[in-house]
CSV table of C-alpha atoms and ligand atoms in Angstrom, one decimal:
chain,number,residue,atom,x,y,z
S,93,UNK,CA,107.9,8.7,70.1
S,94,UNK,CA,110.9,9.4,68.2
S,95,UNK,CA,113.4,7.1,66.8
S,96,UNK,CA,116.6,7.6,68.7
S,97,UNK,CA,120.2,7.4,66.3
S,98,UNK,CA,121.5,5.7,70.0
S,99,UNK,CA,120.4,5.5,73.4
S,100,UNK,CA,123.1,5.0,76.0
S,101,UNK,CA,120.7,4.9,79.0
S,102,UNK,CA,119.2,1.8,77.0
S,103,UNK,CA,122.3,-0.2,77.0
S,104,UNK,CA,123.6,1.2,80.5
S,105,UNK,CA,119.9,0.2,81.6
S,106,UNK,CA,120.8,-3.4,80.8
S,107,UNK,CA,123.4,-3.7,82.8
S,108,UNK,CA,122.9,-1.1,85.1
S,109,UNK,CA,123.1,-3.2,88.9
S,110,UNK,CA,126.7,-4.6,87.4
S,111,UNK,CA,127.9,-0.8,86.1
S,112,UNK,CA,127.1,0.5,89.4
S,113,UNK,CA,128.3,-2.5,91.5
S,114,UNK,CA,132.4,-2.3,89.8
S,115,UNK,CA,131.9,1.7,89.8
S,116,UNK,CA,131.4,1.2,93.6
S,117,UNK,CA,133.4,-1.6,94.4
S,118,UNK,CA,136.6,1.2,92.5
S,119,UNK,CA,135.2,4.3,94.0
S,120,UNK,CA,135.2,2.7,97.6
S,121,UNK,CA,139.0,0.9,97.2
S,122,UNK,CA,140.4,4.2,97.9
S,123,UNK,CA,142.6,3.9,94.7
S,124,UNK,CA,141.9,5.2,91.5
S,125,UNK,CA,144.8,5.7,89.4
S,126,UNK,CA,146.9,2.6,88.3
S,127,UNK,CA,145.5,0.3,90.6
S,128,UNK,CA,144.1,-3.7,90.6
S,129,UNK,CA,140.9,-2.6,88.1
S,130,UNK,CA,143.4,-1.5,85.6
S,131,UNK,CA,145.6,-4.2,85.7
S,132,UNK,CA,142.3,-7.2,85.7
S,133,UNK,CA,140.8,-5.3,82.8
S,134,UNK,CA,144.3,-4.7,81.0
S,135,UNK,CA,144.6,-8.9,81.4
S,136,UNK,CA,141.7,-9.7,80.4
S,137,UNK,CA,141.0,-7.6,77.4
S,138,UNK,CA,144.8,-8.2,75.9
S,139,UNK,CA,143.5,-12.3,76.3
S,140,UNK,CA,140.2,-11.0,74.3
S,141,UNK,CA,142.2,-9.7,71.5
S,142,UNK,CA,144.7,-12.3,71.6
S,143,UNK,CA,147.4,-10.2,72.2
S,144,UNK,CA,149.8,-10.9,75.0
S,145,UNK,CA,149.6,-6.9,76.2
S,146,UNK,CA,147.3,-4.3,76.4
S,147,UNK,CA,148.1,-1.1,78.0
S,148,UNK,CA,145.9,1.4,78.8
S,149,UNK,CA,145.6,4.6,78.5
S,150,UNK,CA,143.2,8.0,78.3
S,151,UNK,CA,141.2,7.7,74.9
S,152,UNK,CA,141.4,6.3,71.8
S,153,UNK,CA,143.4,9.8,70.3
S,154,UNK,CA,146.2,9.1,72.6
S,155,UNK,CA,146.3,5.4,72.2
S,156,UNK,CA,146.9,6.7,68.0
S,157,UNK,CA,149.8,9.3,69.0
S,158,UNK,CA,151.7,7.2,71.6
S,159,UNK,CA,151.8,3.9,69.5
S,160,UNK,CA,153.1,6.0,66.6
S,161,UNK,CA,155.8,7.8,68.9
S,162,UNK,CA,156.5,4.3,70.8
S,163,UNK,CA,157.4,3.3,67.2
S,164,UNK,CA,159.6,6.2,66.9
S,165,UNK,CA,157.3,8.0,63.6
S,166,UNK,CA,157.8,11.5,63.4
S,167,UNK,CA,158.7,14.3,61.0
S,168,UNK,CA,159.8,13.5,57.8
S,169,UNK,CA,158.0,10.1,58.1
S,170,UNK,CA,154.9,9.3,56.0
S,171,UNK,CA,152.4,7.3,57.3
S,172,UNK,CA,149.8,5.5,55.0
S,173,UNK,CA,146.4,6.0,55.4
S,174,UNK,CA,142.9,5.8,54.3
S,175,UNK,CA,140.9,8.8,52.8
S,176,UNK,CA,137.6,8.3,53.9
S,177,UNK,CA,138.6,7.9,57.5
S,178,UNK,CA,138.0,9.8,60.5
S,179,UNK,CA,139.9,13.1,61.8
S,180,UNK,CA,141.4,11.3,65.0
S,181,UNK,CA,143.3,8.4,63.2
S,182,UNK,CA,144.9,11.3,61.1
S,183,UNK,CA,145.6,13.4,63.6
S,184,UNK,CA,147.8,10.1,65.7
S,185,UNK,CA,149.7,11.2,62.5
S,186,UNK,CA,149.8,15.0,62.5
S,187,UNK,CA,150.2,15.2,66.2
S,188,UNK,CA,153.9,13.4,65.9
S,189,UNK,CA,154.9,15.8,62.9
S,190,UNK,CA,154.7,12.5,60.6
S,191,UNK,CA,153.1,13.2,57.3
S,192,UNK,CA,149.6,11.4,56.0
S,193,UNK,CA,149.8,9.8,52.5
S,194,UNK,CA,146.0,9.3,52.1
S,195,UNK,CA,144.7,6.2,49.6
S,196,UNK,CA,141.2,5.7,48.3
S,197,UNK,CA,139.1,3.2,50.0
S,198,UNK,CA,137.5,0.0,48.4
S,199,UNK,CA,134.1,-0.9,48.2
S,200,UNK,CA,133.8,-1.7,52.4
S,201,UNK,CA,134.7,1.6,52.7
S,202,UNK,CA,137.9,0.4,54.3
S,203,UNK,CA,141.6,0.6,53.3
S,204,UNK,CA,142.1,-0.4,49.9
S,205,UNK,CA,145.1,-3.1,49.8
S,206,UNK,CA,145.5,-2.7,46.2
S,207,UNK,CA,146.3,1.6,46.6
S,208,UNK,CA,148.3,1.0,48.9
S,209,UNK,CA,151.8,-0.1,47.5
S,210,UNK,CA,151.6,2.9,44.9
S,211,UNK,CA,152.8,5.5,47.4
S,212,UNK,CA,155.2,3.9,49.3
S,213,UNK,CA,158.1,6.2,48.9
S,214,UNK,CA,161.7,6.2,50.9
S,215,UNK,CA,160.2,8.4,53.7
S,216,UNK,CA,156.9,6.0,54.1
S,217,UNK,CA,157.3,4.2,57.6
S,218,UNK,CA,154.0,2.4,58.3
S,219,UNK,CA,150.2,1.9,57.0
S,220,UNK,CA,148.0,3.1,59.6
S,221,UNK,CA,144.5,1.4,58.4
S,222,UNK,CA,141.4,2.4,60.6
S,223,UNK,CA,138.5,-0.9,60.6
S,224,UNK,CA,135.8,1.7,59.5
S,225,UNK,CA,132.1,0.5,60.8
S,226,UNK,CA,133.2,-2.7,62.5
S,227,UNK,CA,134.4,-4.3,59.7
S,228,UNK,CA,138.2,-5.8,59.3
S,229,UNK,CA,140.2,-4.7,56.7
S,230,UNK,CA,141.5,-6.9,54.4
S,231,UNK,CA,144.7,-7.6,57.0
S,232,UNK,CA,146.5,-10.8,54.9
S,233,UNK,CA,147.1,-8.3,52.1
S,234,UNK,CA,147.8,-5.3,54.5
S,235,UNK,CA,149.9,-7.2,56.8
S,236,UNK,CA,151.8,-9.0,53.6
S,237,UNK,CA,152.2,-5.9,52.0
S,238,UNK,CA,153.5,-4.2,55.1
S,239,UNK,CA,156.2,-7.2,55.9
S,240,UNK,CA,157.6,-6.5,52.1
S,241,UNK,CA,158.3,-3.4,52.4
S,242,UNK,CA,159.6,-3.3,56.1
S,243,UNK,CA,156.6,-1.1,57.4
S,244,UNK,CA,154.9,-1.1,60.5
S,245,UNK,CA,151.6,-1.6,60.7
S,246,UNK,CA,149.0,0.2,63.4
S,247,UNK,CA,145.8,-0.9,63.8
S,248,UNK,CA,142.8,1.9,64.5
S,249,UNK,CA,140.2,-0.6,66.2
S,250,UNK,CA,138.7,2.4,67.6
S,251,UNK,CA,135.2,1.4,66.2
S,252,UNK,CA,136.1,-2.7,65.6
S,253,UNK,CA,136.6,-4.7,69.0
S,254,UNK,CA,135.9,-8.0,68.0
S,255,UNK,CA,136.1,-7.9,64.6
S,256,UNK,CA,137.6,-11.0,62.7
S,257,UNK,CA,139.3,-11.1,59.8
S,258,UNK,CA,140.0,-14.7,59.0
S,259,UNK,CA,140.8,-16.4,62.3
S,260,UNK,CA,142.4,-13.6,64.3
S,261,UNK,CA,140.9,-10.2,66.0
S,262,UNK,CA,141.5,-6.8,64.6
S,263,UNK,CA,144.8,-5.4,66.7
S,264,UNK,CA,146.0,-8.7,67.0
S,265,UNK,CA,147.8,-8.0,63.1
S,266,UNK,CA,149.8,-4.9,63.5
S,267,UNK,CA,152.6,-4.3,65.6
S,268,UNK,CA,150.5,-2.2,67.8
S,269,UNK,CA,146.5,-2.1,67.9
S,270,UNK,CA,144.7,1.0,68.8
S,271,UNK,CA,141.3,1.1,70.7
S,272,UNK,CA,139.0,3.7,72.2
S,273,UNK,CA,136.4,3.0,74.4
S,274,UNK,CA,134.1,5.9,74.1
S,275,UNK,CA,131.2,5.2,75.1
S,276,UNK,CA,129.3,4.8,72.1
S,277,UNK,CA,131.9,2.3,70.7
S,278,UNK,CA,131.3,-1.1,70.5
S,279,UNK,CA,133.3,-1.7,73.7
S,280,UNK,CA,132.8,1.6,76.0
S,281,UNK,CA,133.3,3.3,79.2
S,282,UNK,CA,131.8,5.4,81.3
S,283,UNK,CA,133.5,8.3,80.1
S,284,UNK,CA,136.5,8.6,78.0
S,285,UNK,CA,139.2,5.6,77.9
S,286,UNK,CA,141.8,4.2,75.4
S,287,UNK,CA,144.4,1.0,75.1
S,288,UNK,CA,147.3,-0.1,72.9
S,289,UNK,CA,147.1,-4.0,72.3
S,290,UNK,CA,151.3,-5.5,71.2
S,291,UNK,CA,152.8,-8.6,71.1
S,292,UNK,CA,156.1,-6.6,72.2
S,293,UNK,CA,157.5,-6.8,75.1
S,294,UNK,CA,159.6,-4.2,74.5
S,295,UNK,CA,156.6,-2.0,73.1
S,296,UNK,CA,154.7,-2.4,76.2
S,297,UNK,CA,157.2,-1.4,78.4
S,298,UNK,CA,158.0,1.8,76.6
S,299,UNK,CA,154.1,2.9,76.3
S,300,UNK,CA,153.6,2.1,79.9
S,301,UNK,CA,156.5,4.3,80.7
S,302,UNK,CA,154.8,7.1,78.1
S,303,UNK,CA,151.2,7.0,79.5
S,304,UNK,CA,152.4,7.8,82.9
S,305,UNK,CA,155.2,11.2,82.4
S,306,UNK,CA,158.0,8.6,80.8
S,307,UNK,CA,158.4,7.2,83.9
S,308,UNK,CA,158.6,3.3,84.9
S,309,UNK,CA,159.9,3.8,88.6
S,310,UNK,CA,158.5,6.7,90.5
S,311,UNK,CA,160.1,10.1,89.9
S,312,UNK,CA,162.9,8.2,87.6
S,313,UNK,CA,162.1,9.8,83.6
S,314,UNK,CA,163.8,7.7,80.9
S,315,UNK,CA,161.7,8.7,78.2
S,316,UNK,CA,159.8,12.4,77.5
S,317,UNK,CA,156.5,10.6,78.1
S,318,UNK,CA,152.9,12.0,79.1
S,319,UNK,CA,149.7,11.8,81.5
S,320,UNK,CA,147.7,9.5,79.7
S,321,UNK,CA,146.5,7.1,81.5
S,322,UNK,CA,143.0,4.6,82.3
S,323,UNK,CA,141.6,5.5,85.4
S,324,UNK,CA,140.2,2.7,87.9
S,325,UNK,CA,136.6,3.6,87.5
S,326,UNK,CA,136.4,3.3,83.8
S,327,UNK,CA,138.6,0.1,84.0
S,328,UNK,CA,136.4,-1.6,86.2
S,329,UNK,CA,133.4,-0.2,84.0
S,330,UNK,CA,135.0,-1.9,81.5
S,331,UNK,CA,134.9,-5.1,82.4
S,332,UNK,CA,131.5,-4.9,82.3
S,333,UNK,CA,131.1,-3.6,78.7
S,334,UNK,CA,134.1,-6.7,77.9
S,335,UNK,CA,131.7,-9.2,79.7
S,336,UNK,CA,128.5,-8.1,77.6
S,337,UNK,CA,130.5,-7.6,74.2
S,338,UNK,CA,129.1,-10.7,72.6
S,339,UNK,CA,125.7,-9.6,73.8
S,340,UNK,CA,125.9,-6.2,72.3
S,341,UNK,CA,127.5,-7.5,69.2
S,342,UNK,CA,124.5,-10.4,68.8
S,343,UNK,CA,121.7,-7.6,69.3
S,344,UNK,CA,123.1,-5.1,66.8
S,345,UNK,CA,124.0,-8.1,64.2
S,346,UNK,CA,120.2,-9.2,64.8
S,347,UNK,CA,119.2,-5.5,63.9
S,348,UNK,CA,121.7,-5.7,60.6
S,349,UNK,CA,120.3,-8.7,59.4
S,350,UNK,CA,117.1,-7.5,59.3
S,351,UNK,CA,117.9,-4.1,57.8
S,352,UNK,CA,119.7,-6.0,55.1
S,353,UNK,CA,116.8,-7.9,54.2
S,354,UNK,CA,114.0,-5.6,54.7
S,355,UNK,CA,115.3,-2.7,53.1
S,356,UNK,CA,114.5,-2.4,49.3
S,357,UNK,CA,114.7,0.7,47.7
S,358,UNK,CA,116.6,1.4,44.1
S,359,UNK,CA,118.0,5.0,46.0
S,360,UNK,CA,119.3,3.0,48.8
S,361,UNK,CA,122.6,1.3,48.5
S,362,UNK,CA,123.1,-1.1,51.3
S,363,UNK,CA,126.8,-1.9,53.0
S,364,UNK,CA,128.5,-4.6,51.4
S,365,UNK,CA,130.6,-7.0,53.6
S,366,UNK,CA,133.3,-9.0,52.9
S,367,UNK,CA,133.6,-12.5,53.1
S,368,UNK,CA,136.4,-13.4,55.1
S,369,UNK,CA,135.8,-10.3,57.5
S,370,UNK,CA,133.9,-9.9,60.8
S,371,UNK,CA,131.2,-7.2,60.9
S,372,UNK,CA,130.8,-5.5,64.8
S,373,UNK,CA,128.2,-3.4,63.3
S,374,UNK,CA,129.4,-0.6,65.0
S,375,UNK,CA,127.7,1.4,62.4
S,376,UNK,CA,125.2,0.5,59.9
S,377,UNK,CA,126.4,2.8,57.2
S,378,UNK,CA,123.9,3.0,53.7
S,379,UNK,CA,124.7,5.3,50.7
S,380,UNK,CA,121.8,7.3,48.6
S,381,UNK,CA,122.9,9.8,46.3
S,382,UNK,CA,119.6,11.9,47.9
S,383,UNK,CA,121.0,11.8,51.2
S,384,UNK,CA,120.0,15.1,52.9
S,385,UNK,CA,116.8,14.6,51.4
S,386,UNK,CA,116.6,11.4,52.9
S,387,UNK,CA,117.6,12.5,56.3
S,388,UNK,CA,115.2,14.9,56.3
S,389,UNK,CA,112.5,12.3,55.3
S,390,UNK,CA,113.4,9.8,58.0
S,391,UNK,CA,112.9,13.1,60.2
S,392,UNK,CA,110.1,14.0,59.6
S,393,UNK,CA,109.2,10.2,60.4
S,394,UNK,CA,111.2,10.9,64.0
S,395,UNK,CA,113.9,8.9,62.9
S,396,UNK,CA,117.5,10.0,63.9
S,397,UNK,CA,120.2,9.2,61.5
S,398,UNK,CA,124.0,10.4,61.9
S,399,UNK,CA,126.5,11.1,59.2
S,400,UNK,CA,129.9,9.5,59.4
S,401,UNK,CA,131.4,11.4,58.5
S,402,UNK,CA,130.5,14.4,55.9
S,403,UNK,CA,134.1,16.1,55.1
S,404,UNK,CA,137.0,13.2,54.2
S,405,UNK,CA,139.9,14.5,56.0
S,406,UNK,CA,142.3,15.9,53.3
S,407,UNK,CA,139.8,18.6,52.9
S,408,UNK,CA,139.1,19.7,56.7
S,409,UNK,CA,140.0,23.6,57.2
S,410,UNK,CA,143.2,22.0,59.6
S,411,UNK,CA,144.8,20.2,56.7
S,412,UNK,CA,144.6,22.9,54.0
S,413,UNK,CA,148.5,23.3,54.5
S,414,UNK,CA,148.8,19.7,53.2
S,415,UNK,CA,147.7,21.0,49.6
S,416,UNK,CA,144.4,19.1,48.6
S,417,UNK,CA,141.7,19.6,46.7
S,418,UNK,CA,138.1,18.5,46.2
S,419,UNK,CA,138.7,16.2,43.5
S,420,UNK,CA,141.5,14.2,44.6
S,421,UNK,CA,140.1,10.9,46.5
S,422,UNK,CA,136.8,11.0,44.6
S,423,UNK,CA,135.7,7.5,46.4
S,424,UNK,CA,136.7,9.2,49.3
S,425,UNK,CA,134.8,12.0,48.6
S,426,UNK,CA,131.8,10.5,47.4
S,427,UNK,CA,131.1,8.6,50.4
S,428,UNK,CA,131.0,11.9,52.5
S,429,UNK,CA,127.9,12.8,50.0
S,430,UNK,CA,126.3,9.8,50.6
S,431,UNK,CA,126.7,8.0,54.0
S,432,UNK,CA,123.4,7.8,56.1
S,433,UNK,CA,124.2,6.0,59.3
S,434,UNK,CA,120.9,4.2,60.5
S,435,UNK,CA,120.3,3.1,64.1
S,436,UNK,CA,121.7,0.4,65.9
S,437,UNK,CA,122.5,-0.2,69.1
S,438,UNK,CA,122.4,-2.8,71.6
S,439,UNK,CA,118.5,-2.3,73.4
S,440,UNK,CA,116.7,-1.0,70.3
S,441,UNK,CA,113.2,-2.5,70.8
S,442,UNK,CA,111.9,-4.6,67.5
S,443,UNK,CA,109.6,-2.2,66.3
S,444,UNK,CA,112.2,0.8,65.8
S,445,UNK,CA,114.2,-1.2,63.1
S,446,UNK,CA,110.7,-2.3,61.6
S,447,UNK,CA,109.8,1.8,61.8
S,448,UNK,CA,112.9,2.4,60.4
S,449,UNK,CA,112.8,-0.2,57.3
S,450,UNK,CA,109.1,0.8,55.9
S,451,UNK,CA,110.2,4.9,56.0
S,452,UNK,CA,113.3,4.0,54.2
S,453,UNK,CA,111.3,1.8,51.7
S,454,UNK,CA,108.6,4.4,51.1
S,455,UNK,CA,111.0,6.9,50.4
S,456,UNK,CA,110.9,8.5,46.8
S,457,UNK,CA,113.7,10.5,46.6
G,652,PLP,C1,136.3,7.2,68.2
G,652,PLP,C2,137.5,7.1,67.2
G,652,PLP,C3,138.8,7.5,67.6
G,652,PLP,C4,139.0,8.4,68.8
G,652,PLP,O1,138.7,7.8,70.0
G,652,PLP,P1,138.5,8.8,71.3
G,652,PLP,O2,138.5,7.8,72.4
G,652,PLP,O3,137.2,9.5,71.1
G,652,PLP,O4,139.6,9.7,71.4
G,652,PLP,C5,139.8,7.3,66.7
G,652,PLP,N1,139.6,6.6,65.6
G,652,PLP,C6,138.4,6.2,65.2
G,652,PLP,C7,138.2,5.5,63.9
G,652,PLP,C8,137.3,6.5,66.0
G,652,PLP,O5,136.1,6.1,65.6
């Protein structure tokens, strides 16, 4: 039996009776755009954050491009970013004619603090730092640095609801935090949904006018908004996944804990966490300078890794107007060499991580 990277039917199978009892209970209320599910799951997931709104929206990309237009970045503008990060934070850049300023990432593979005040220039308007893997950034420096220097702050939480860094959730430090819940994320749908988290009032309003054509009273456009919006299903869905989040996190944290001890191999580098920050394991992300070699090993075992993700952003084909060149975020670049992404997911049986531990540890390279 192979060794599955994830296995959505597993965790749907968990809950399955609840999934299909809030599917129903939205499919048969006759409403399903902008209804009651929206607005309960909306409540309830800003309280989870501790944010006092969240608004919802299509997907985690649009939740990136409207909080950067609510906050009025566009050309001209640079936005500071990480490297090593993945295409969709940079494009919530691109897609508003704003320009990324990319910085290498520390040793967490997350925004490096200590880059980041080097390329501010007179045209940077906000750090954009993206909570790779689960893990928080470092967001007392970020957010310190960012207050200095009169920048706002964005949040990508696309693959960290949950995480903690110190006493407060990812999302809950920038002015605007962005989620997707894809279903494979560590809070999903059944399909594809998004959400800005604010403490604005005034931010709120404007990106519940731009998910829905601009528009806060019917047929009334203040703004040049969009469609983007949560639809009832997947909101009620959601408050499901929200319900089970602490579940979910526990089983893949169990299935960390025992890749970090049981792994031992000189060729295998193991993720390093920070003290002060919360891990989701939404990813359990390893390093080996072999690493197509040992892909194909844990393969021919039947075990299914994933590579997140294998070419850093300022060298994709779509960027090569920007000017970079292999070369110029070696950390960056190095981790797309070497990150093996190992299972974890929330109904993994037991002896899959065990499988997965002694093919890693006989490994030679
Ligand atoms: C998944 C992801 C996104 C995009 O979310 P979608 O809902 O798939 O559009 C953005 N940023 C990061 C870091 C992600 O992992």
């Amino acid at each position: 039996m192979s060794i599955e990277f994830a296995s959505l039917k597993r965790t749907y199978d968990l809950y399955a009776d609840e999934y299909e009892e809030a599917s129903l209970r939205a499919l048969r209320s006759g409403w399903y755009i902008l209804g009651n599910e929206l607005q309960s799951f909306e409540e309830q997931f800003a309280e989870f954050t501790g944010c006092r709104f969240c608004v919802g929206v299509g997907n985690g990309q649009e939740a990136l491009i409207l909080a950067l237009r609510a906050l009025g970045i566009g050309p001209g503008d640079e936005v500071i970013t990480q490297s090593n990060g993945y295409i969709a934070s940079v494009l919530g850049i691109t897609e508003n004619g704003a320009t990324p300023v990319f910085v290498e990432p520390d040793e967490f593979f997350l925004l490096n603090p200590d880059e980041v005040e080097s390329h501010i220039t007179e045209r940077t308007k906000a750090i954009l730092c993206v909570h790779m893997y689960g893990q928080a950034s470092d967001m007392t420096k970020i957010s310190s640095i960012a207050k200095k220097h009169g920048l706002y702050l964005i949040e990508d939480c696309a693959q960290s609801h949950g995480a903690m860094h110190v006493d407060k959730m990812t999302g809950s430090y920038g002015d605007i935090g962005c989620f997707s819940f894809y279903p494979t994320k560590p809070i999903g749908a059944l399909g594809d949904a998004g959400a800005c988290v604010t403490d604005s009032e005034e931010i709120a309003d404007k990106l519940r006018k731009m998910r829905n054509y601009g528009s806060g009273k019917k047929y009334v456009n203040e703004i040049m908004g969009t469609n983007s919006r949560l639809d009832e299903v997947q909101a009620a869905a959601l408050q499901v996944s929200l319900k089970y989040f602490q579940e979910g996190k526990d089983a893949r944290t169990r299935i960390a804990n025992q890749y970090l001890k049981g792994i031992h191999n000189p060729l295998v580098q193991l993720p390093k966490t920070a003290s002060d920050s919360g891990h989701v394991w939404h990813i359990f992300a390893i390093r080996c300078k072999e690493r197509e070699k040992l892909q194909s090993w844990l393969l021919e075992h039947d075990i299914k890794t994933a590579i997140h993700y294998p070419i850093p952003p300022h060298l994709q084909e779509c960027y090569k107007h920007l000017g970079y060149q292999t070369g110029d975020f070696p950390i960056a670049e190095k981790y797309a060499m070497e990150e093996l992404s190992l299972p974890i997911y929330n109904g993994m049986p037991d002896e899959d991580v065990a499988c997965v531990i002694n093919a890693i540890n006989e490994f030679k390279g």
